[in-house]
PDB file of C-alpha atoms and ligand atoms in Angstrom:
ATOM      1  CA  UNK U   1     -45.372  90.809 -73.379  1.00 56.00           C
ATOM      2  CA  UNK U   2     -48.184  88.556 -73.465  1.00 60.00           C
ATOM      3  CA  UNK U   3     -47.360  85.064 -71.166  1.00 73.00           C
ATOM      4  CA  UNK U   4     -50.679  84.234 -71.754  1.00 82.00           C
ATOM      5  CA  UNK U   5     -50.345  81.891 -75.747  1.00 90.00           C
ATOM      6  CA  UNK U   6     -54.123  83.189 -76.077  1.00 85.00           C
ATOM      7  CA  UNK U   7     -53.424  86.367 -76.412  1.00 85.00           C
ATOM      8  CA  UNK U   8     -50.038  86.521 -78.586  1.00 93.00           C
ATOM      9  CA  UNK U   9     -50.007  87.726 -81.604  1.00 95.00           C
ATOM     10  CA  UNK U  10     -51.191  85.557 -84.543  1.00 96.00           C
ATOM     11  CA  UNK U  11     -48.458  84.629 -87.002  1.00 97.00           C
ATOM     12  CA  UNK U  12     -48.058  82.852 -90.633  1.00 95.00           C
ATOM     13  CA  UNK U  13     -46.963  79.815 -90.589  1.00 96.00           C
ATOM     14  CA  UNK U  14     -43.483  80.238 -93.385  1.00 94.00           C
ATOM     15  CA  UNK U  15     -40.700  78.222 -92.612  1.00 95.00           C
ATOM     16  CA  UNK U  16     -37.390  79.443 -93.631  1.00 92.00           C
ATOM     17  CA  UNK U  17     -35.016  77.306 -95.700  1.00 92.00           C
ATOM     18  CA  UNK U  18     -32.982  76.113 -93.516  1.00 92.00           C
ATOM     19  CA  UNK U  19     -35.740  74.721 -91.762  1.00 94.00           C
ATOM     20  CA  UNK U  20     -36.945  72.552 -94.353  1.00 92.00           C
ATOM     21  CA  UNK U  21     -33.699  71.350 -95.008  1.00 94.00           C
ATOM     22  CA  UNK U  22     -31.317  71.468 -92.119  1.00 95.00           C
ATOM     23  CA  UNK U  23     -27.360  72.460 -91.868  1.00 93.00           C
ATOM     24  CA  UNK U  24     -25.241  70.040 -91.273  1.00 94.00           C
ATOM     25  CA  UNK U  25     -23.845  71.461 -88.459  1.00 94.00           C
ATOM     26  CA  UNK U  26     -24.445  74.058 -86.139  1.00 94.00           C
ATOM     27  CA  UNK U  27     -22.474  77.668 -86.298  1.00 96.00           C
ATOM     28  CA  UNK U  28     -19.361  77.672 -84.352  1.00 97.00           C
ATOM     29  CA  UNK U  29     -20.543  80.071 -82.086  1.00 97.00           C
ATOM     30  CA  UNK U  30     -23.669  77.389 -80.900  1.00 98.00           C
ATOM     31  CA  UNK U  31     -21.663  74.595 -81.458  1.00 98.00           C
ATOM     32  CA  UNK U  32     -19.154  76.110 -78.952  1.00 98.00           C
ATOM     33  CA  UNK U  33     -22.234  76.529 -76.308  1.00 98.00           C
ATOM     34  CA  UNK U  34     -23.276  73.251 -76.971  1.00 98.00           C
ATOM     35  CA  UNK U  35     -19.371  71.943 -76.099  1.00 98.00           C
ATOM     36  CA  UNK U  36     -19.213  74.345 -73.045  1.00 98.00           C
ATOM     37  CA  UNK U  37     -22.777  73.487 -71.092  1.00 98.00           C
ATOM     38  CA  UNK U  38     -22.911  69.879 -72.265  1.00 98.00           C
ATOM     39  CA  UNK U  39     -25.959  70.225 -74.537  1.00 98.00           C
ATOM     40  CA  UNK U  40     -27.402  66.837 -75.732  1.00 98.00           C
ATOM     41  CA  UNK U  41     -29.543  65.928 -78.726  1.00 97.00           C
ATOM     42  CA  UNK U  42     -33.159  66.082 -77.901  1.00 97.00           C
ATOM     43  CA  UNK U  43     -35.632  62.958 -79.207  1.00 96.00           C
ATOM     44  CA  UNK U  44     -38.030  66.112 -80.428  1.00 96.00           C
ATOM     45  CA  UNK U  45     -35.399  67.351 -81.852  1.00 98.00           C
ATOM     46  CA  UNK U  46     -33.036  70.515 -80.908  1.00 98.00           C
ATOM     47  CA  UNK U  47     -30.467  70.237 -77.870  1.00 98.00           C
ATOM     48  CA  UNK U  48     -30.900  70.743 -74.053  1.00 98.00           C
ATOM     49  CA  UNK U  49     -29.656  69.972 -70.563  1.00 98.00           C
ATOM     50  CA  UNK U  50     -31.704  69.364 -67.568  1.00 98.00           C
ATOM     51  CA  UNK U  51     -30.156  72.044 -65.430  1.00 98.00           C
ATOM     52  CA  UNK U  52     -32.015  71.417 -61.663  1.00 98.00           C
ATOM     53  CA  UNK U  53     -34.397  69.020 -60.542  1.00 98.00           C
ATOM     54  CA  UNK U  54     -36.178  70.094 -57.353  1.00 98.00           C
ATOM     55  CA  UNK U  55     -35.273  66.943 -54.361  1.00 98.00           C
ATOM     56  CA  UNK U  56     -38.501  67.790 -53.239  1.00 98.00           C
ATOM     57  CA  UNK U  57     -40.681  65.456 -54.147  1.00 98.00           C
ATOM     58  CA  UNK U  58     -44.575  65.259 -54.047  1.00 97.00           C
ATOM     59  CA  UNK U  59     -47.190  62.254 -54.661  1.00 97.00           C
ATOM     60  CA  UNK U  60     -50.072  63.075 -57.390  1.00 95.00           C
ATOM     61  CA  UNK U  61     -52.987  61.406 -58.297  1.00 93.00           C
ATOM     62  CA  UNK U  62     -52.930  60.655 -61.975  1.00 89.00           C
ATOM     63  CA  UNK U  63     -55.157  58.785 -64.349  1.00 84.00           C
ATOM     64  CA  UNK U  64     -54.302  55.572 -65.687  1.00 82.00           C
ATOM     65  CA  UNK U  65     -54.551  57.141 -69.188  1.00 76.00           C
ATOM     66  CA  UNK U  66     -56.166  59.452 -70.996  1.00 71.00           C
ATOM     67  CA  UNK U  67     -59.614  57.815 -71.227  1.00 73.00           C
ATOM     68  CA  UNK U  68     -59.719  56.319 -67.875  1.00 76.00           C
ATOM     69  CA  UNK U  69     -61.801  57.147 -64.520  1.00 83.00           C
ATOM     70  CA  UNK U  70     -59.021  54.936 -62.535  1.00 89.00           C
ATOM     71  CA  UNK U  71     -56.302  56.565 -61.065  1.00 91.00           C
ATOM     72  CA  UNK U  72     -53.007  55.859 -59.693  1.00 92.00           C
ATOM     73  CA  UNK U  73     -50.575  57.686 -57.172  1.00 95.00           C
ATOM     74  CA  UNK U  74     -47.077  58.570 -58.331  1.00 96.00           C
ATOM     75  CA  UNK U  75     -44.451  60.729 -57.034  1.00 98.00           C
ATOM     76  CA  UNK U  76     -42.542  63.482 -59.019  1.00 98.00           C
ATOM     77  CA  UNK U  77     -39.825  65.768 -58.378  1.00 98.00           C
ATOM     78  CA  UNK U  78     -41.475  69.327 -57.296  1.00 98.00           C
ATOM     79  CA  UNK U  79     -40.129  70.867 -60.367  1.00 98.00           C
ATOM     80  CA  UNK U  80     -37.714  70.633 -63.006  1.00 98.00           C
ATOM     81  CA  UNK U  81     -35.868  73.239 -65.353  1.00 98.00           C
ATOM     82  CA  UNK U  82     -33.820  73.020 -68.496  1.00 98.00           C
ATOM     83  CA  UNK U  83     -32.141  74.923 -71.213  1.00 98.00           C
ATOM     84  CA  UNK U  84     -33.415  74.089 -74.738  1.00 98.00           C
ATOM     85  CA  UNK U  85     -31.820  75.109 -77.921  1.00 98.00           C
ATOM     86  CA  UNK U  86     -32.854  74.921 -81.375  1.00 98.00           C
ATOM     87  CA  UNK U  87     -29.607  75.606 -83.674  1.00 98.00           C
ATOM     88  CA  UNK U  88     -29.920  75.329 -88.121  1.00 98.00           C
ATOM     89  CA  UNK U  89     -28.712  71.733 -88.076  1.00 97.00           C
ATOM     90  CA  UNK U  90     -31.783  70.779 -85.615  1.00 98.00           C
ATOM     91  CA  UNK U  91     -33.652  73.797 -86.013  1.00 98.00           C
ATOM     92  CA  UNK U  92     -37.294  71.867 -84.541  1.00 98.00           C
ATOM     93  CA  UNK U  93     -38.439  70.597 -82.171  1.00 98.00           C
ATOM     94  CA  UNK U  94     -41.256  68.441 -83.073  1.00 98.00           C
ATOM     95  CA  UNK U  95     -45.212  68.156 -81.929  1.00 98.00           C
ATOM     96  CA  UNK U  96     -45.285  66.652 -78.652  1.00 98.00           C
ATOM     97  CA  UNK U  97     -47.296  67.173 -75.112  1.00 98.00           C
ATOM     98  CA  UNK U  98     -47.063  67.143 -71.218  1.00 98.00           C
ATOM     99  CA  UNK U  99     -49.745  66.185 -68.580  1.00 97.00           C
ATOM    100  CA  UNK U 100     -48.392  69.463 -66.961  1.00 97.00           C
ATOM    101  CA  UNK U 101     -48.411  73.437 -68.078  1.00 97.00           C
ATOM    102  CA  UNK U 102     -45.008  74.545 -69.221  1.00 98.00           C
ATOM    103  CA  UNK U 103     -43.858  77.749 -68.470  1.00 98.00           C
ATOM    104  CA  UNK U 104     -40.980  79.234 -71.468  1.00 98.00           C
ATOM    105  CA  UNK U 105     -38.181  82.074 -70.658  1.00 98.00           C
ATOM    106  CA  UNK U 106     -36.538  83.296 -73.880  1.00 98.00           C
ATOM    107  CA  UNK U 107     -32.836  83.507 -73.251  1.00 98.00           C
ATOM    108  CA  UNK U 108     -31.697  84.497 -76.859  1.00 98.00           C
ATOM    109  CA  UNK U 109     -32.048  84.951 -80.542  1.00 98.00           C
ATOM    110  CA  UNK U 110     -35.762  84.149 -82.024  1.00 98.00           C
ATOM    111  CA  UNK U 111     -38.297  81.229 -83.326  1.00 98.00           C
ATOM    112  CA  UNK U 112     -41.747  80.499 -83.710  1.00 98.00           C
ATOM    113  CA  UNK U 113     -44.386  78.361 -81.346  1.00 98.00           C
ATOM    114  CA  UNK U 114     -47.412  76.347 -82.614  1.00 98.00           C
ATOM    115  CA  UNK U 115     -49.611  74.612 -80.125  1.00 98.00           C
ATOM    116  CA  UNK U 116     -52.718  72.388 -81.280  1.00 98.00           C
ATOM    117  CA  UNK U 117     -55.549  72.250 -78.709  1.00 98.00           C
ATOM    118  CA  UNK U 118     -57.271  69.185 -77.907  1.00 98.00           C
ATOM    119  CA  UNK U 119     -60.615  70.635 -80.097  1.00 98.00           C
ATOM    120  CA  UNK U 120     -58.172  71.177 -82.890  1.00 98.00           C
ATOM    121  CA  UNK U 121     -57.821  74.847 -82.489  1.00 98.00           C
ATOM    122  CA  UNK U 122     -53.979  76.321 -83.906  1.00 98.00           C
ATOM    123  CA  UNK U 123     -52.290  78.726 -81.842  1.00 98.00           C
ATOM    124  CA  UNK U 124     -48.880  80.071 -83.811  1.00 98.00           C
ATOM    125  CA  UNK U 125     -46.637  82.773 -82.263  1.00 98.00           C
ATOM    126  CA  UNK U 126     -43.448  84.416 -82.539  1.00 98.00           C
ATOM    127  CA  UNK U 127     -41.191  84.554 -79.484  1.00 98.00           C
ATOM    128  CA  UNK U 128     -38.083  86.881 -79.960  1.00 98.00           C
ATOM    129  CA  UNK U 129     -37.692  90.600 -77.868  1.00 97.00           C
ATOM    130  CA  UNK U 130     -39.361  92.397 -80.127  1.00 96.00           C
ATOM    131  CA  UNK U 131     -42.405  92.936 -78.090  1.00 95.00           C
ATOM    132  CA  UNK U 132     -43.213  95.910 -80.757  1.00 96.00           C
ATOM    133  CA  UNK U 133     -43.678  93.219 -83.715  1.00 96.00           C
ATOM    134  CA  UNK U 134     -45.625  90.836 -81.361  1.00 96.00           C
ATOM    135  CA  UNK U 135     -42.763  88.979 -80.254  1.00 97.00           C
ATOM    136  CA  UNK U 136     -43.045  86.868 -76.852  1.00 97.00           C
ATOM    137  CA  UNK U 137     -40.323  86.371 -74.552  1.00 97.00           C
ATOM    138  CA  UNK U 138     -42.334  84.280 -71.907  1.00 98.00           C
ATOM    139  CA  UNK U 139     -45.102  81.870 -72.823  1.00 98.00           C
ATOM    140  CA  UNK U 140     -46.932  79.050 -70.814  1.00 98.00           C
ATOM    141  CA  UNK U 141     -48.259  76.252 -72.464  1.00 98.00           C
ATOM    142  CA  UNK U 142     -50.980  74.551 -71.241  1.00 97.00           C
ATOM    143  CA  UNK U 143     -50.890  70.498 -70.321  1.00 97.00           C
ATOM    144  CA  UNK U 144     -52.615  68.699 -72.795  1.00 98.00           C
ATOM    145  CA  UNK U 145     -51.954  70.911 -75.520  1.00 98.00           C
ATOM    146  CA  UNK U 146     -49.312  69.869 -78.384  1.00 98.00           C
ATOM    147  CA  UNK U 147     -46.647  71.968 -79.080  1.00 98.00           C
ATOM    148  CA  UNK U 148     -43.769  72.609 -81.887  1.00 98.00           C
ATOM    149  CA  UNK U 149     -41.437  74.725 -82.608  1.00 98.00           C
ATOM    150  CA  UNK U 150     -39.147  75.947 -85.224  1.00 98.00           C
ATOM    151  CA  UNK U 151     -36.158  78.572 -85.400  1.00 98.00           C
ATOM    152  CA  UNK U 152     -36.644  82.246 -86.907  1.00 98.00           C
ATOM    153  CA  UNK U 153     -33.597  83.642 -88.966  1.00 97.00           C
ATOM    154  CA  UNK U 154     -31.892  85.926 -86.752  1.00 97.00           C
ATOM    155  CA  UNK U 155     -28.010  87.854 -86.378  1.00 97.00           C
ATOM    156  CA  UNK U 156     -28.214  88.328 -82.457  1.00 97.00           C
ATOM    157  CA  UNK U 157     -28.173  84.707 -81.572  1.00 98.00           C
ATOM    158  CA  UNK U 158     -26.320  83.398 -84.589  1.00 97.00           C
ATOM    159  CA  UNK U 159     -29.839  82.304 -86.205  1.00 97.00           C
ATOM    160  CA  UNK U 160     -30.549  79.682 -83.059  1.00 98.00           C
ATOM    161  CA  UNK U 161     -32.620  79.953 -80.052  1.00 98.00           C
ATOM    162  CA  UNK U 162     -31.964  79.241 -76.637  1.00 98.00           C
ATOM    163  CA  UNK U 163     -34.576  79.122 -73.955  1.00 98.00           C
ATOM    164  CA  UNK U 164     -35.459  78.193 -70.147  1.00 98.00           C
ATOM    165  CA  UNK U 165     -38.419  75.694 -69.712  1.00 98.00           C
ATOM    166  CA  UNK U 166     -39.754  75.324 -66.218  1.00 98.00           C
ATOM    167  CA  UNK U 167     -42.160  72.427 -65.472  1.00 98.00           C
ATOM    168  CA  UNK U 168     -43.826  71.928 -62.041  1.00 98.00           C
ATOM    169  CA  UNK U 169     -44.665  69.042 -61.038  1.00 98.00           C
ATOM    170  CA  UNK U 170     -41.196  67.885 -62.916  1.00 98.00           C
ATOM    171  CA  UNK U 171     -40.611  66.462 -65.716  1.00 98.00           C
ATOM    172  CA  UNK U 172     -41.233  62.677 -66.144  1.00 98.00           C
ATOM    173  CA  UNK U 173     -41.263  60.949 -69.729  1.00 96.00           C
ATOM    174  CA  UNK U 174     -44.604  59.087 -67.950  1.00 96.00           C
ATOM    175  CA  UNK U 175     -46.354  62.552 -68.350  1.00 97.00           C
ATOM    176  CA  UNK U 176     -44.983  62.606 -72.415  1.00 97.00           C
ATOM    177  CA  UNK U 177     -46.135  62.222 -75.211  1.00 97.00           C
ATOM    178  CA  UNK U 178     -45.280  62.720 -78.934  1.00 97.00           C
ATOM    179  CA  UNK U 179     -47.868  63.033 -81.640  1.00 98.00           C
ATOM    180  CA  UNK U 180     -47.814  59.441 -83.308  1.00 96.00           C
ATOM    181  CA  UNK U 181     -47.676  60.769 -86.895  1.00 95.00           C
ATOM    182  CA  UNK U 182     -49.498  63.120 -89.173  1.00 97.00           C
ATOM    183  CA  UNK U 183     -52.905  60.920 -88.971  1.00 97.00           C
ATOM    184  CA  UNK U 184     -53.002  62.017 -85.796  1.00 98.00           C
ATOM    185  CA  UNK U 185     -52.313  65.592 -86.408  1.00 98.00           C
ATOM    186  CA  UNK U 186     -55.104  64.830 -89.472  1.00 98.00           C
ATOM    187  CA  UNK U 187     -57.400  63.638 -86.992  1.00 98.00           C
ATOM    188  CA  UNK U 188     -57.458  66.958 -84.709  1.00 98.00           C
ATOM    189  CA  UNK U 189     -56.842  70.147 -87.859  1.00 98.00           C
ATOM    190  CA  UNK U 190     -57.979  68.231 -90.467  1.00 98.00           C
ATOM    191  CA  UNK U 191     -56.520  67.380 -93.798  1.00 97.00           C
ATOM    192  CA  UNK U 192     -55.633  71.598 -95.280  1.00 96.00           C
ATOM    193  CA  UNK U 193     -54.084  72.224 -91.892  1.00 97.00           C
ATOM    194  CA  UNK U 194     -52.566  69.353 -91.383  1.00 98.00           C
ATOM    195  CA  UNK U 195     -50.773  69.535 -94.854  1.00 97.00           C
ATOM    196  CA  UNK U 196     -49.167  73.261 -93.947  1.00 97.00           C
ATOM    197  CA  UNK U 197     -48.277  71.742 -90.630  1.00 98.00           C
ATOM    198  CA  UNK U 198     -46.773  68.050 -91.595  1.00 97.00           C
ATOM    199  CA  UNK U 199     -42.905  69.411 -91.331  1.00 97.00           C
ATOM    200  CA  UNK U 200     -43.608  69.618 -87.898  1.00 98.00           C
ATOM    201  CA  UNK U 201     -44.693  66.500 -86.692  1.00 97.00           C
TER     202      UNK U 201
HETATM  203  N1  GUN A 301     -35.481  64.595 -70.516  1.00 68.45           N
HETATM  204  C1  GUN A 301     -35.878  64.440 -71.782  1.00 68.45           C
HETATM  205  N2  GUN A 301     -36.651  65.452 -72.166  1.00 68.45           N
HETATM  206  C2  GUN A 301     -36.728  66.270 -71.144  1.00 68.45           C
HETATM  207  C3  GUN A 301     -37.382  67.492 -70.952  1.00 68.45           C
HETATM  208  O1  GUN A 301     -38.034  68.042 -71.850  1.00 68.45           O
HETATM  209  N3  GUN A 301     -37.249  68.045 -69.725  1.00 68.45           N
HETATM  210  C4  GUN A 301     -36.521  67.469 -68.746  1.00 68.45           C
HETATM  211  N4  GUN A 301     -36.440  68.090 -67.573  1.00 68.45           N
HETATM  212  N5  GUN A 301     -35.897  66.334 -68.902  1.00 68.45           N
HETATM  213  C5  GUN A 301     -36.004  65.733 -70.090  1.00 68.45           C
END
């Protein structure tokens, strides 16, 4: 139920198989989806399509960079939204960020979320419609918090998982960022977590 990551339920970290070692190509059924909406390989990994960008536009003021007291206006579209699918032959989608909070609509079938917080806290959470079992089926994840994800056997969805992201201000790869390698995941869990995490990253 819980949109709120906080307050998910906790789960182990235990990738399957198949996620260690990917397919080499997605079930017909997902590979038939990917054909019909025009799906396209993601750089974190997993498929998606940018389905509407808002032609409203708005001007922000945004720091130079992380560390800096200047800032700079830019302009982004008001929102953006996409489909994202994670499928056995790209089953995840790797540690990465956004300036902006991220809001998550499951569509189908089932995986698993872990976000690292700036002070090196790790968040991990099932998302699937089995709300009994803890399962999420919306989630927001805040800016400035990495997230990953990987794919949770299931038969409903053909073991993939398809879901809507919404992003407001839209998405810009200026507001992007990937996690530049396990030293950095090192530097913010340490060296234990960091180890159980590294097929992530
Ligand atoms: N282009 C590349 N990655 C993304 C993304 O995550 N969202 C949107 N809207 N466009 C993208």
């Amino acid at each position: 139920m819980s949109a709120n990551v906080q307050e998910a339920a906790d789960a182990a970290i235990e990738p399957v198989s198949f996620v260690k070692v990917p397919a080499l190509e997605p079930p017909t059924s997902l590979q038939q989806l990917i054909h019909d909406w025009q799906l396209i390989k993601h750089r974190e990994g997993g498929y998606f399509k940018e389905t509407d960008r808002s032609p409203l536009t708005m001007d922000l003021e945004k720091p130079q960079n992380e560390d800096s007291t200047d800032s700079t206006t830019v302009t982004r579209n008001q929102s953006t939204l996409i489909y994202y699918l994670l499928t056995p032959d790209s089953p995840i989608g790797k540690f990465h960020k956004n300036i902006n909070r991220i809001t998550h609509i499951l569509q189908r079938g089932k995986g698993q979320y872990v976000l690292v917080y700036p002070d090196g806290q790790v968040k991990s959470f099932r998302v699937g419609f089995d709300y009994k079992n803890g399962e999420v089926s919306q989630w927001v994840v805040p800016g400035g918090v990495f997230k990953a994800s990987f794919l949770v056997p299931n038969e409903e969805f053909d073991n993939g998982l398809l879901i809507s992201e919404v992003v407001v201000p839209g998405f810009d790869f200026e507001d992007h960022t990937f996690m530049k390698g396990e030293d950095e995941l090192k530097t913010l869990v340490g060296p234990e977590k960091s180890a159980e995490l590294a097929f992530l990253v």
